[in-house]
Amino acid sequence: SLTGRIPTWLSTFTSLKVLLLSSNQLTGPIPSWINSLNHLFGLDVSNNSLIGKIPMILMEMPMLTSDKPAIYFDPSLLDLPIYVDDANAKLQYRMGSAWPKGLNLGKNKFTGMIPQEIGHLEALTYLNLSFNNFYGEIPQSICKLTNLQGLDLSNNHLTGAVPVPLENLHFLS
């Protein structure tokens, strides 16, 4: 069980592909050095006590914004759910490029509005911002995340209508 801020020594692992820090007792904001993890395609800091706004540096991370596949990753390293693609009945996590690019910031104490720049994360297949203190409207730019297979914005203080283009996201069909 980690306590305090996200450890700075993690910044030395510049080839890190997945960072799972969920269900600890982490506090403070997401550190600015997170953008030094250029190969990171999965970040899960859910169920902590992290604070502040969603850092803009997350919106610029190469592996979360490009369609470059998440290759050279051994699926046996993580205990993740296995999804079956009905179209061709293959296990999706057998190929490195099938690993989902995800951002899980759920169950923290993040505040502010969901930034328009969230739309820059076009490669994301999973986005969880639930159980925080986000307020305001869902930004229209979230509709640019056409690769999403999962989106959770529940249990925040969001207002206004759900953007109509969200209905075009394939996971909602």
CSV table of C-alpha atoms in Angstrom, one decimal:
chain,number,residue,atom,x,y,z
A,1,SER,CA,0.0,0.0,0.0
A,2,LEU,CA,1.6,3.2,-1.2
A,3,THR,CA,1.0,6.4,0.7
A,4,GLY,CA,1.8,10.1,0.0
A,5,ARG,CA,2.5,11.4,-3.5
A,6,ILE,CA,3.2,9.4,-6.6
A,7,PRO,CA,6.8,8.4,-6.2
A,8,THR,CA,9.3,10.4,-8.2
A,9,TRP,CA,11.6,7.4,-8.8
A,10,LEU,CA,8.9,6.0,-11.2
A,11,SER,CA,10.0,8.8,-13.6
A,12,THR,CA,13.2,6.9,-14.3
A,13,PHE,CA,11.3,4.0,-16.0
A,14,THR,CA,11.0,5.9,-19.3
A,15,SER,CA,10.1,2.7,-21.2
A,16,LEU,CA,7.2,1.9,-18.8
A,17,LYS,CA,4.1,0.9,-20.8
A,18,VAL,CA,1.5,0.4,-18.0
A,19,LEU,CA,1.4,2.1,-14.7
A,20,LEU,CA,-1.1,0.7,-12.2
A,21,LEU,CA,-1.3,2.5,-8.9
A,22,SER,CA,-4.9,1.9,-8.1
A,23,SER,CA,-6.3,1.3,-4.6
A,24,ASN,CA,-3.5,2.9,-2.6
A,25,GLN,CA,-3.4,6.0,-0.4
A,26,LEU,CA,-1.8,8.4,-2.9
A,27,THR,CA,-2.4,12.1,-2.4
A,28,GLY,CA,-1.5,15.3,-4.2
A,29,PRO,CA,-1.7,16.0,-7.9
A,30,ILE,CA,-0.6,13.8,-10.8
A,31,PRO,CA,3.1,14.9,-11.1
A,32,SER,CA,4.4,16.8,-14.2
A,33,TRP,CA,7.1,14.2,-14.8
A,34,ILE,CA,4.5,11.7,-15.9
A,35,ASN,CA,5.0,13.0,-19.5
A,36,SER,CA,8.6,11.5,-19.4
A,37,LEU,CA,6.9,8.1,-19.7
A,38,ASN,CA,6.7,8.3,-23.5
A,39,HIS,CA,5.7,4.7,-24.0
A,40,LEU,CA,2.9,4.7,-21.4
A,41,PHE,CA,-0.4,3.6,-22.9
A,42,GLY,CA,-2.2,2.6,-19.7
A,43,LEU,CA,-2.5,4.6,-16.5
A,44,ASP,CA,-4.7,3.6,-13.6
A,45,VAL,CA,-4.5,5.8,-10.5
A,46,SER,CA,-8.1,5.1,-9.5
A,47,ASN,CA,-9.3,4.7,-5.9
A,48,ASN,CA,-6.8,7.1,-4.3
A,49,SER,CA,-7.0,10.6,-2.9
A,50,LEU,CA,-5.4,12.5,-5.8
A,51,ILE,CA,-6.4,16.1,-6.1
A,52,GLY,CA,-6.3,19.0,-8.6
A,53,LYS,CA,-7.4,19.3,-12.2
A,54,ILE,CA,-6.6,16.8,-14.9
A,55,PRO,CA,-3.1,17.8,-15.9
A,56,MET,CA,-2.7,19.1,-19.5
A,57,ILE,CA,0.5,17.0,-19.8
A,58,LEU,CA,-1.7,13.9,-20.0
A,59,MET,CA,-3.4,15.3,-23.1
A,60,GLU,CA,0.0,15.4,-24.9
A,61,MET,CA,1.4,11.9,-24.1
A,62,PRO,CA,2.4,10.3,-27.4
A,63,MET,CA,1.0,6.8,-26.7
A,64,LEU,CA,-2.4,8.1,-25.7
A,65,THR,CA,-2.8,10.4,-28.6
A,66,SER,CA,-1.5,8.3,-31.5
A,67,ASP,CA,-2.7,5.2,-33.2
A,68,LYS,CA,0.8,3.6,-32.8
A,69,PRO,CA,0.1,0.1,-31.4
A,70,ALA,CA,1.1,-0.9,-27.9
A,71,ILE,CA,3.7,-3.5,-29.0
A,72,TYR,CA,6.3,-5.4,-27.3
A,73,PHE,CA,4.2,-6.1,-24.2
A,74,ASP,CA,3.9,-9.4,-22.6
A,75,PRO,CA,0.2,-10.0,-21.7
A,76,SER,CA,1.1,-12.4,-19.0
A,77,LEU,CA,2.5,-9.5,-16.9
A,78,LEU,CA,-0.9,-8.3,-16.0
A,79,ASP,CA,-4.1,-9.8,-14.7
A,80,LEU,CA,-6.5,-8.0,-17.0
A,81,PRO,CA,-9.9,-9.2,-18.2
A,82,ILE,CA,-9.9,-11.0,-21.5
A,83,TYR,CA,-12.4,-9.8,-24.2
A,84,VAL,CA,-13.6,-11.9,-27.1
A,85,ASP,CA,-14.2,-10.1,-30.4
A,86,ASP,CA,-17.3,-11.7,-31.7
A,87,ALA,CA,-16.4,-10.8,-35.3
A,88,ASN,CA,-13.5,-13.1,-35.5
A,89,ALA,CA,-13.6,-14.9,-32.1
A,90,LYS,CA,-10.0,-14.2,-31.2
A,91,LEU,CA,-8.8,-13.3,-27.7
A,92,GLN,CA,-8.1,-9.6,-27.9
A,93,TYR,CA,-5.1,-9.6,-25.6
A,94,ARG,CA,-3.1,-12.2,-27.6
A,95,MET,CA,-1.7,-9.5,-29.9
A,96,GLY,CA,0.3,-6.6,-28.4
A,97,SER,CA,-1.5,-4.1,-30.6
A,98,ALA,CA,-4.8,-5.2,-29.1
A,99,TRP,CA,-3.9,-4.0,-25.6
A,100,PRO,CA,-6.3,-1.2,-24.7
A,101,LYS,CA,-5.0,2.3,-24.3
A,102,GLY,CA,-6.7,3.5,-21.1
A,103,LEU,CA,-6.9,6.3,-18.6
A,104,ASN,CA,-8.5,5.5,-15.3
A,105,LEU,CA,-8.7,8.5,-12.9
A,106,GLY,CA,-11.9,7.3,-11.2
A,107,LYS,CA,-12.5,7.5,-7.4
A,108,ASN,CA,-10.2,10.4,-6.6
A,109,LYS,CA,-10.7,14.0,-5.6
A,110,PHE,CA,-10.0,15.7,-8.9
A,111,THR,CA,-11.9,18.9,-9.5
A,112,GLY,CA,-12.6,21.5,-12.2
A,113,MET,CA,-14.1,21.1,-15.6
A,114,ILE,CA,-13.2,18.2,-17.9
A,115,PRO,CA,-10.8,20.0,-20.3
A,116,GLN,CA,-11.6,20.4,-24.0
A,117,GLU,CA,-8.2,18.9,-24.6
A,118,ILE,CA,-9.5,15.5,-23.6
A,119,GLY,CA,-10.4,15.2,-27.2
A,120,HIS,CA,-6.7,15.0,-28.1
A,121,LEU,CA,-6.6,11.4,-26.5
A,122,GLU,CA,-8.0,9.9,-29.7
A,123,ALA,CA,-6.3,6.6,-29.2
A,124,LEU,CA,-8.0,5.9,-25.9
A,125,THR,CA,-10.2,2.8,-25.8
A,126,TYR,CA,-11.2,3.3,-22.1
A,127,LEU,CA,-11.7,6.5,-20.1
A,128,ASN,CA,-12.9,6.6,-16.5
A,129,LEU,CA,-13.4,9.9,-14.7
A,130,SER,CA,-16.1,8.7,-12.3
A,131,PHE,CA,-16.5,9.5,-8.6
A,132,ASN,CA,-14.6,12.8,-8.7
A,133,ASN,CA,-15.7,16.4,-8.3
A,134,PHE,CA,-15.8,17.5,-12.0
A,135,TYR,CA,-18.4,20.1,-12.8
A,136,GLY,CA,-19.7,21.9,-15.8
A,137,GLU,CA,-20.7,20.4,-19.1
A,138,ILE,CA,-19.3,17.3,-20.8
A,139,PRO,CA,-17.0,18.8,-23.4
A,140,GLN,CA,-17.9,18.4,-27.1
A,141,SER,CA,-14.3,17.3,-27.8
A,142,ILE,CA,-15.0,14.0,-26.0
A,143,CYS,CA,-16.9,13.0,-29.1
A,144,LYS,CA,-13.5,12.8,-30.9
A,145,LEU,CA,-12.6,9.7,-28.9
A,146,THR,CA,-14.1,7.4,-31.5
A,147,ASN,CA,-12.0,4.4,-30.4
A,148,LEU,CA,-13.7,4.4,-27.0
A,149,GLN,CA,-15.1,1.1,-25.9
A,150,GLY,CA,-15.8,2.3,-22.3
A,151,LEU,CA,-16.6,5.7,-20.9
A,152,ASP,CA,-17.5,6.4,-17.3
A,153,LEU,CA,-18.3,10.0,-16.2
A,154,SER,CA,-20.7,9.0,-13.4
A,155,ASN,CA,-20.9,10.4,-9.9
A,156,ASN,CA,-19.5,13.9,-10.7
A,157,HIS,CA,-21.3,17.3,-10.7
A,158,LEU,CA,-21.7,17.5,-14.4
A,159,THR,CA,-24.5,19.6,-15.8
A,160,GLY,CA,-26.2,20.2,-19.2
A,161,ALA,CA,-27.1,17.8,-21.9
A,162,VAL,CA,-25.0,14.8,-23.1
A,163,PRO,CA,-23.4,15.9,-26.4
A,164,VAL,CA,-25.4,14.5,-29.3
A,165,PRO,CA,-22.4,13.2,-31.2
A,166,LEU,CA,-21.6,10.8,-28.3
A,167,GLU,CA,-24.3,8.6,-29.8
A,168,ASN,CA,-22.0,8.0,-32.8
A,169,LEU,CA,-19.4,6.2,-30.6
A,170,HIS,CA,-19.6,2.5,-31.6
A,171,PHE,CA,-19.6,1.2,-28.0
A,172,LEU,CA,-23.0,2.8,-27.5
A,173,SER,CA,-24.7,1.0,-30.3
